[in-house]
Short mmCIF file of C-alpha atoms in Angstrom, two decimals:
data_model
loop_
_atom_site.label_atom_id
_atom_site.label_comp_id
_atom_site.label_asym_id
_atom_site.label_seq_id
_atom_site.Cartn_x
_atom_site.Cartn_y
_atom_site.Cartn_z
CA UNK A 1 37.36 -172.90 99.28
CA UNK A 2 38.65 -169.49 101.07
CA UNK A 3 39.79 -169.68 104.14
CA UNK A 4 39.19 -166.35 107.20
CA UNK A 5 41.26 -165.24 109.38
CA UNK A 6 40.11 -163.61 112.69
CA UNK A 7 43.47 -162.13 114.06
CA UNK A 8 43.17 -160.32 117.81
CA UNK A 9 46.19 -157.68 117.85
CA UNK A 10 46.66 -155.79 121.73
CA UNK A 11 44.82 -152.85 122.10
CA UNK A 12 47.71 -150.81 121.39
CA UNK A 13 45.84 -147.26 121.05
CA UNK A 14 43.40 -147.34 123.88
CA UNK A 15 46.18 -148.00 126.72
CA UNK A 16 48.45 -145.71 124.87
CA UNK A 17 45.50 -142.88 125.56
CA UNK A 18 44.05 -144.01 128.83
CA UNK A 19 47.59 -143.62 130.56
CA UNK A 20 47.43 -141.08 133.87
CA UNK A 21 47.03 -137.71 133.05
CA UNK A 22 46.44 -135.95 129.86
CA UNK A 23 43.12 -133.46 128.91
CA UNK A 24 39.65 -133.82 129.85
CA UNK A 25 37.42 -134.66 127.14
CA UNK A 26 36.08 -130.74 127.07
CA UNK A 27 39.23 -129.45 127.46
CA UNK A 28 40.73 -131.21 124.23
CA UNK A 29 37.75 -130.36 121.75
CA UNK A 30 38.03 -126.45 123.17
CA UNK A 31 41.23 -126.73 121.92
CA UNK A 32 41.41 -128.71 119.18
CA UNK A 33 38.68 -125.65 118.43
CA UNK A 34 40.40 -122.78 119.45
CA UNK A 35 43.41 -124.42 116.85
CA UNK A 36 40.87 -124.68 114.34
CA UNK A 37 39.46 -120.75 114.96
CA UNK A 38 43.54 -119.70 114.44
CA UNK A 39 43.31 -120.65 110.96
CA UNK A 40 39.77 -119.30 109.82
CA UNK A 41 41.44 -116.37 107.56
CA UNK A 42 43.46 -118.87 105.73
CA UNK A 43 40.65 -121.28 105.40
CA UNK A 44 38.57 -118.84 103.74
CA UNK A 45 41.49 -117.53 101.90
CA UNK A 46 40.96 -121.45 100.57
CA UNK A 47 37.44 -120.96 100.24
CA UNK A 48 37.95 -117.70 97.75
CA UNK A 49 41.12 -119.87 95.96
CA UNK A 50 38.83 -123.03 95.09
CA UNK A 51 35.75 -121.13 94.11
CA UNK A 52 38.50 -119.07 91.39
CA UNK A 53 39.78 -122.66 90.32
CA UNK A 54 35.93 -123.97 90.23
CA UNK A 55 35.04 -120.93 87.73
CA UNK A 56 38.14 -122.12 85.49
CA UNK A 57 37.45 -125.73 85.15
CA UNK A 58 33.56 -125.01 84.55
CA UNK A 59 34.66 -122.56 81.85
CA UNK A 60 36.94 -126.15 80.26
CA UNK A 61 34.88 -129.01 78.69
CA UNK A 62 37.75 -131.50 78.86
CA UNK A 63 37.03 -134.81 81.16
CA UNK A 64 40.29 -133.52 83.62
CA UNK A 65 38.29 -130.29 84.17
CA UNK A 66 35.18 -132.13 85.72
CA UNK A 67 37.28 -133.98 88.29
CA UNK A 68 38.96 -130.21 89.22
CA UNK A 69 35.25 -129.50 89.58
CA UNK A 70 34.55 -132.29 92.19
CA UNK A 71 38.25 -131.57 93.17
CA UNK A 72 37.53 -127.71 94.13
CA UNK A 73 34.07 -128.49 95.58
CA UNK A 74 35.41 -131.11 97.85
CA UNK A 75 38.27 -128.83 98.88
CA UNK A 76 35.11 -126.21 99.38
CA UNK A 77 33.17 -128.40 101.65
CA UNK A 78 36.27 -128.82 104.23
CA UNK A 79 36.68 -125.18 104.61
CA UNK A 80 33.55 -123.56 104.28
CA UNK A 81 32.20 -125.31 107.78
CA UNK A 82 34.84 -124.40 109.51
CA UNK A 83 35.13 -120.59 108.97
CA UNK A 84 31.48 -119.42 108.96
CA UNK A 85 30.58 -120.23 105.53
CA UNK A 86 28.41 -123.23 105.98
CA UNK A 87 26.13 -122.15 103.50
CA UNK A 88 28.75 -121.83 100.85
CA UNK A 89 29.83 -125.46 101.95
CA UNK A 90 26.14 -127.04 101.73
CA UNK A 91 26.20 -125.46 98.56
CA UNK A 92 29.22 -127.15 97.48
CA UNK A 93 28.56 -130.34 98.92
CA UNK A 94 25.56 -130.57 96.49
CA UNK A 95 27.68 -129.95 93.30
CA UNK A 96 29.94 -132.70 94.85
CA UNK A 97 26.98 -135.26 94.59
CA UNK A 98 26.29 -133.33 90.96
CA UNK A 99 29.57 -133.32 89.38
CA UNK A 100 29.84 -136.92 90.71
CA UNK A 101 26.83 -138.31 89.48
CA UNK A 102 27.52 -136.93 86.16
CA UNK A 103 31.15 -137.77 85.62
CA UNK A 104 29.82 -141.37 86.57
CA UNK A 105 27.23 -141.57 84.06
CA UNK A 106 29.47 -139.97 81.11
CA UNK A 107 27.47 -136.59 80.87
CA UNK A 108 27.69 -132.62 82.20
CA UNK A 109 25.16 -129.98 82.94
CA UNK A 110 26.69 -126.58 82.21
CA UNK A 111 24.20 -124.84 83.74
CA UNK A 112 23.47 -126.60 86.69
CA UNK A 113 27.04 -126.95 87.68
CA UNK A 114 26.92 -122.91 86.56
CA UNK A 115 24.28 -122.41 88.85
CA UNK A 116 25.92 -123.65 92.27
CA UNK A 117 29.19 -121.84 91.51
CA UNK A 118 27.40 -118.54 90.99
CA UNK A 119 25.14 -119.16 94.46
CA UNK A 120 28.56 -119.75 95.88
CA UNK A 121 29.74 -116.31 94.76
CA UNK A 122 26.48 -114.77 95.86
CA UNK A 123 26.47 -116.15 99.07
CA UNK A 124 30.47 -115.47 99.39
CA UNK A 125 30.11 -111.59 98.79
CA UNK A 126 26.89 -111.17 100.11
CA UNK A 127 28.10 -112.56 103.75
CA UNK A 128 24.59 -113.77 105.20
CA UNK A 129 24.69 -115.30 108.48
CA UNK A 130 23.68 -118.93 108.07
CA UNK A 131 20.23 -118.86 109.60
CA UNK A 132 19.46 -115.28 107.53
CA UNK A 133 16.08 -115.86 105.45
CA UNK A 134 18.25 -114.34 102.63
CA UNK A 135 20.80 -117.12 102.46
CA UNK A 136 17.68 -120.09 102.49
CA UNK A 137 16.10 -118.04 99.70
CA UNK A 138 19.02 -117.73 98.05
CA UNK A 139 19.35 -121.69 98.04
CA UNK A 140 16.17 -122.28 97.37
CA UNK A 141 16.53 -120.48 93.93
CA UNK A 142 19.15 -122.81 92.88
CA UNK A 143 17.51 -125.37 93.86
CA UNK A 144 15.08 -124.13 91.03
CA UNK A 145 17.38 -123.38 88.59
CA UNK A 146 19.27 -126.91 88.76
CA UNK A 147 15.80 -128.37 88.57
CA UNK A 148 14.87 -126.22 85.22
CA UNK A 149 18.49 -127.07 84.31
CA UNK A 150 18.15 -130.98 84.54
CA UNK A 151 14.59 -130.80 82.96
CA UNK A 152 16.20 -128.92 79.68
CA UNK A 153 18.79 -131.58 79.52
CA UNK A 154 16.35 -134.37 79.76
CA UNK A 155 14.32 -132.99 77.16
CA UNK A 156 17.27 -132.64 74.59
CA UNK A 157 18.00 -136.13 75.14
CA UNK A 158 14.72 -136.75 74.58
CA UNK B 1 31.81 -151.56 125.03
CA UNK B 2 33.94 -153.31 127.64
CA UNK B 3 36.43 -151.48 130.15
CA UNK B 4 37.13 -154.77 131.89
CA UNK B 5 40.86 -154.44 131.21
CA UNK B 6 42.15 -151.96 134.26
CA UNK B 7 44.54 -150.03 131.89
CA UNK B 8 42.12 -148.62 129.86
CA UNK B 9 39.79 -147.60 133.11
CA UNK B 10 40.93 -143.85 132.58
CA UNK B 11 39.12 -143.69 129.09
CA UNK B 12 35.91 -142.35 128.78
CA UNK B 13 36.73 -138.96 130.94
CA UNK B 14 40.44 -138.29 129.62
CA UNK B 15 42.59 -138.17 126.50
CA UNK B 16 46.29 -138.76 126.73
CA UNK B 17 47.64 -138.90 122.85
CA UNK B 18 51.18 -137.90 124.41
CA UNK B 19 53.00 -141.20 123.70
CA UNK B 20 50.86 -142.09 120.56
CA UNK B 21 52.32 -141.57 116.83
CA UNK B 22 49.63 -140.34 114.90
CA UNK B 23 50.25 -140.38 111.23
CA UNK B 24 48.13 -137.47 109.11
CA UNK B 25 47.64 -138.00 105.01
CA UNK B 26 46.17 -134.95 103.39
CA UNK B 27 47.22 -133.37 99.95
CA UNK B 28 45.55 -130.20 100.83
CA UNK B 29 48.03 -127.86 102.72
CA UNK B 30 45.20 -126.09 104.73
CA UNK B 31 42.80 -129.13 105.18
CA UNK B 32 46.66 -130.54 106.94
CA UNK B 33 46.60 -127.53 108.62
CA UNK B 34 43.56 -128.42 110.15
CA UNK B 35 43.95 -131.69 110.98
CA UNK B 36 47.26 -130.84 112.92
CA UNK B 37 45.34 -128.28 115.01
CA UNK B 38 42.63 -130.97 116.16
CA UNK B 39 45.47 -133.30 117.27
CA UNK B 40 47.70 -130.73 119.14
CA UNK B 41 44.32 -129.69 121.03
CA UNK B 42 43.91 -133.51 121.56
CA UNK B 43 47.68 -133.50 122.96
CA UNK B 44 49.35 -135.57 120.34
CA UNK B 45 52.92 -134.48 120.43
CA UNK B 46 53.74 -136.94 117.69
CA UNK B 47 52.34 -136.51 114.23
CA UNK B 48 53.75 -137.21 110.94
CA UNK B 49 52.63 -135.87 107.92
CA UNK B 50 52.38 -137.39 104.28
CA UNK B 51 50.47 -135.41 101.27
CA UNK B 52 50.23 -138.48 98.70
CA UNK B 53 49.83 -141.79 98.41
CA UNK B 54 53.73 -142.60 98.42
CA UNK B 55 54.62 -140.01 101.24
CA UNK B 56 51.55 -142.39 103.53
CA UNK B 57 53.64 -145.79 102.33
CA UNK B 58 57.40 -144.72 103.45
CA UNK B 59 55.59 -143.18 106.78
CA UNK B 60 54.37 -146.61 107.68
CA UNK B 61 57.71 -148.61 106.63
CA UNK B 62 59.85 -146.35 108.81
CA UNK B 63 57.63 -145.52 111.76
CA UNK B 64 55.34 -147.55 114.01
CA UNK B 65 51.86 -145.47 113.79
CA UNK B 66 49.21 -145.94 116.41
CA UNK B 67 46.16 -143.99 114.99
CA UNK B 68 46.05 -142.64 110.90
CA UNK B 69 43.48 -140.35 109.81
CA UNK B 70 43.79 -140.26 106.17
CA UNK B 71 41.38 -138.24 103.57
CA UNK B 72 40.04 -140.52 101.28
CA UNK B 73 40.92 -138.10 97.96
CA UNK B 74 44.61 -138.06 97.41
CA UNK B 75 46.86 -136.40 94.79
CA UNK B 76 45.56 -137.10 91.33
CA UNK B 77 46.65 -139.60 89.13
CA UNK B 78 47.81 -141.87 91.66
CA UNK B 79 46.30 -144.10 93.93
CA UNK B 80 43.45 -142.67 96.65
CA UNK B 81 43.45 -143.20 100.54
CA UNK B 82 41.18 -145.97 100.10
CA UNK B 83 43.46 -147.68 98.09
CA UNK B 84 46.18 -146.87 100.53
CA UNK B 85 44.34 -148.33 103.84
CA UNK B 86 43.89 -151.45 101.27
CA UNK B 87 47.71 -151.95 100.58
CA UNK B 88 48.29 -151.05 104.52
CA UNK B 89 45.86 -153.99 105.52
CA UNK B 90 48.02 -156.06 103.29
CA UNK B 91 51.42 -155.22 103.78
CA UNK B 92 52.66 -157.51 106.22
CA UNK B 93 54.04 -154.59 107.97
CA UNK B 94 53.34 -155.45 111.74
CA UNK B 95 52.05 -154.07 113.83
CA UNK B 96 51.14 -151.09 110.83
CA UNK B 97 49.17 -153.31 108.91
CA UNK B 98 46.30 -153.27 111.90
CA UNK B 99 46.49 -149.65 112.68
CA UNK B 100 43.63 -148.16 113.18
CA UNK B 101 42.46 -145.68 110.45
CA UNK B 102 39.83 -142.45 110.08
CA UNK B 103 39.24 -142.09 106.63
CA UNK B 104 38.22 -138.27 106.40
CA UNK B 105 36.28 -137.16 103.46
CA UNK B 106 34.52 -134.39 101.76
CA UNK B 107 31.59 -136.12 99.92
CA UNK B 108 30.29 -139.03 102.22
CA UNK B 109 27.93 -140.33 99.43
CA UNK B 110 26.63 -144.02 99.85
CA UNK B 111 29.32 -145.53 97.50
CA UNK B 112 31.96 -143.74 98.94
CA UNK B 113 31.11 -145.31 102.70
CA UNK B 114 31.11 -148.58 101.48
CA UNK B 115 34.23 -148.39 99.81
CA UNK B 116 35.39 -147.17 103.42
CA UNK B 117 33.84 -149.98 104.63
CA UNK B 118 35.29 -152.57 102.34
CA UNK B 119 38.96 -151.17 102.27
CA UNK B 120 39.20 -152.10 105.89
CA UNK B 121 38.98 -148.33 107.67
CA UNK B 122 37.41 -148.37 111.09
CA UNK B 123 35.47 -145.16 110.59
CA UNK B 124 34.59 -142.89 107.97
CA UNK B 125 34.29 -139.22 108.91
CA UNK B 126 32.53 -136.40 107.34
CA UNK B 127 34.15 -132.68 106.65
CA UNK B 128 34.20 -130.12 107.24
CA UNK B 129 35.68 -132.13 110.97
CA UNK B 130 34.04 -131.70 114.30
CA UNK B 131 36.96 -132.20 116.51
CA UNK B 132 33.65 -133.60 118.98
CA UNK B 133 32.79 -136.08 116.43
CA UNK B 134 36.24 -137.10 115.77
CA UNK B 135 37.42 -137.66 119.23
CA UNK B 136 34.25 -139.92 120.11
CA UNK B 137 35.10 -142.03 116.97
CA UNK B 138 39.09 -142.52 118.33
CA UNK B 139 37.64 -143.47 122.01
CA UNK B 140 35.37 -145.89 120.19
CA UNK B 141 38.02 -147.35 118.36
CA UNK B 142 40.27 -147.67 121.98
CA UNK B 143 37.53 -148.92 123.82
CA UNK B 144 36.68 -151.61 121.36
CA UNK B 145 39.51 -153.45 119.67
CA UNK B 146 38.13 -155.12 117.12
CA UNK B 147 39.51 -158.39 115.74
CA UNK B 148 40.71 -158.44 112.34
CA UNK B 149 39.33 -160.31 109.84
CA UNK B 150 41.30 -161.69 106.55
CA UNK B 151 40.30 -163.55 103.41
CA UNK B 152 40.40 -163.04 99.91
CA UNK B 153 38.13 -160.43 99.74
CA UNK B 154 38.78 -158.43 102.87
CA UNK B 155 41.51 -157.53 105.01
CA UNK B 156 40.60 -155.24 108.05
CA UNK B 157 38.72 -154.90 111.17
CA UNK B 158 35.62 -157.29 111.83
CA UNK B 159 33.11 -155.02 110.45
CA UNK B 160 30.12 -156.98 112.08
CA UNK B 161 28.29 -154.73 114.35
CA UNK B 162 25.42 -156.45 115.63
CA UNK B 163 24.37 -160.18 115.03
CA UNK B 164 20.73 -160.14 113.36
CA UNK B 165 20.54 -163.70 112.88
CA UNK B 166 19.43 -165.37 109.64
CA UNK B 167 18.63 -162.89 106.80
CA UNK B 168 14.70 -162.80 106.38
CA UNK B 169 12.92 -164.66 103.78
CA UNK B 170 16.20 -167.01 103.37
CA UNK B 171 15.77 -169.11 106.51
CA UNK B 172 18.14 -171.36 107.88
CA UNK B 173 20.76 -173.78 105.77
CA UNK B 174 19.30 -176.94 105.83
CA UNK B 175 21.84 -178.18 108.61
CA UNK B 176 21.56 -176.02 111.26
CA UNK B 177 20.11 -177.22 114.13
CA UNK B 178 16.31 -176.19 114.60
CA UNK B 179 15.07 -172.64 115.77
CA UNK B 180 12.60 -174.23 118.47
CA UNK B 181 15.08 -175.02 121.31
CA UNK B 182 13.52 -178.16 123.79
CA UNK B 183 13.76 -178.56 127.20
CA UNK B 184 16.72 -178.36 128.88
CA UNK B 185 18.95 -181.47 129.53
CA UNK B 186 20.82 -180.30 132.79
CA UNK B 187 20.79 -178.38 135.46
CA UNK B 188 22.69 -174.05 135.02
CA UNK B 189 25.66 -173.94 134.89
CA UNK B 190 26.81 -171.86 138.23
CA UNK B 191 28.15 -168.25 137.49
CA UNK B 192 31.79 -169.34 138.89
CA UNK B 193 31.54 -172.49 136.38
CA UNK B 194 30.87 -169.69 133.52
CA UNK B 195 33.46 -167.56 134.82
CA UNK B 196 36.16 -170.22 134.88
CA UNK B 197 35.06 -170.96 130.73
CA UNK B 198 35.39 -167.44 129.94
CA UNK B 199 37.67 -165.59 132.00
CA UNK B 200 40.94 -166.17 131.11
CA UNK B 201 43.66 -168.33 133.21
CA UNK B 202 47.20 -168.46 134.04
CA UNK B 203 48.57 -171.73 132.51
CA UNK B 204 51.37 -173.59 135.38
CA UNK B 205 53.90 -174.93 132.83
#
């Protein structure tokens, strides 16, 4: 029979961070924010750099390409929020679950994973604000297209 | 959440990171960059850095780390962060081995939380990071030191939550004692008896 352990350890952390002084709560997310908006150009710099890598390993059929897709979307998703592309980064968050959901179940949708990385592009160049009408309609189109795309596939498998 | 202990009675309005190590493990150069940023504007004058698997393992053999936030995708072809918090939990390295740790991640999908869960992180956390979110997750973790658990299938912080009692439809084993509780056979116990159970004592040698 297994034996547990319950081991109590000193709270090491929170009297390290509750000592006298340092920032108010506020003060250290406007920071920690201000940090963040100092690095927005290379971030979407990033951005541009994974969606080039995305378009290579789409173009591949080997197994090492899918992971650089979920690779470059992930990398997508951390930088998109954070430099005013959260659009491009909901976008990529959804061929995340896609390209992970596939690789799992040993198949690939060419056109659906096509699909997001060309809504990416569109919504890269076109530079809607996220609450523009343009940018919803925009995702609700692929949301279309990977639909029509997954229905194809199911009927060839049928 | 309990603030009895008088050190920590500054938490909750402030932030000092100052005197803490923090140790950072991302592969991605700006995602890094990032993560630096929200810990300088938290105040942490100590960070170390380590972009793979094997850069995380020599941080925590030479260094004593008080907080690790550590994405959960690392370099590929080697082992991920969750695999890393699970060799941490079981190094033996002390105090290390109970860090606390933020797994950060890109794609929060079910599996992926409960192989947060089950490696023995304290919190998962979603990108792109809300330096908000993230600094309410590292009071939590200060203001409520968790035991840690160990068997053979888990090494890591106790992840009960709440106590719900006996799953429904199961019932109770066969020897527990019944649900319907009978009168009582004394008189309450006075609240300075209670204290004196729970509130710990100096021992006179």
């Amino acid at each position: 029979m297994s034996s547990v352990n319950f081991i109590r350890r000193p709270n090491r952390l929170g009297k390290l961070i509750s000592t006298p002084g340092g920032r108010k709560l506020g003060e250290a997310v406007a920071m920690a924010e201000s940090g963040i908006e100092t690095l927005r150009p290379a971030l979407q710099a990033e951005v541009d750099a994974a969606l080039d890598r995305l378009r290579a390993a789409a173009g591949r059929t080997d197994a090492a390409a899918h992971a650089e897709v979920y690779a470059c979307a992930t990398a997508i998703v951390g930088a998109a929020g954070l430099c005013g592309l959260t659009r491009v980064g909901e976008v990529a968050y959804n061929l995340c679950e896609l390209s992970d959901r596939y690789i799992e179940a040993g198949v690939w949708n060419e056109a659906a994973i096509a699909a997001h990385i060309q809504t990416m592009g569109v919504l890269r160049m076109a530079n809607l604000p996220d609450d523009s009408p343009d940018a919803q309609a925009v995702l609700d189109g692929l949301k279309a297209l990977v639909r029509r795309a997954e229905e194809k596939a199911a009927q060839s498998e049928g | 959440m309990s603030l009895a202990d008088p050190s920590l009675a500054n938490l909750g309005s402030r932030i000092d990171l100052r005197k803490a190590t923090v140790l950072l493990v991302e592969p991605n150069n700006q995602a890094m960059d990032v993560l630096t940023q929200i810990f300088l504007g938290f105040g942490a004058s100590h960070t170390l850095r380590a972009a793979s698997f094997e850069e995380a393992q020599q941080a925590v053999h030479g260094n004593i780390v008080d907080l690790i936030a550590c994405e959960a995708t690392l370099q590929p072809e080697e082992p991920d962060g969750y695999e890393f918090v699970s060799w941490l939990r079981r190094s033996g390295l002390d105090p290390n081995a109970f860090a606390p740790v933020l797994l950060v991640s890109s794609h929060t999908s079910g599996r992926n939380v409960s192989r947060a869960r089950d490696c023995g992180a304290h919190f998962m956390v979603s990108k792109p990071l809300a330096p908000a979110v993230l600094l309410q997750r590292i009071l939590w973790i200060a203001q409520n030191n968790r035991t840690f658990v160990s068997c053979d299938v888990y090494s890591g912080p106790d992840r009960r939550f709440q106590n719900v009692g006996p799953p429904d439809g199961i019932g109770r084993r066969h020897n527990d004692l019944p649900a319907e509780v009978g009168e009582a056979a004394g008189a309450n116990m006075a609240q300075d008896e209670i204290d004196s159970l729970l509130t710990p004592q100096k021992v006179a040698r």
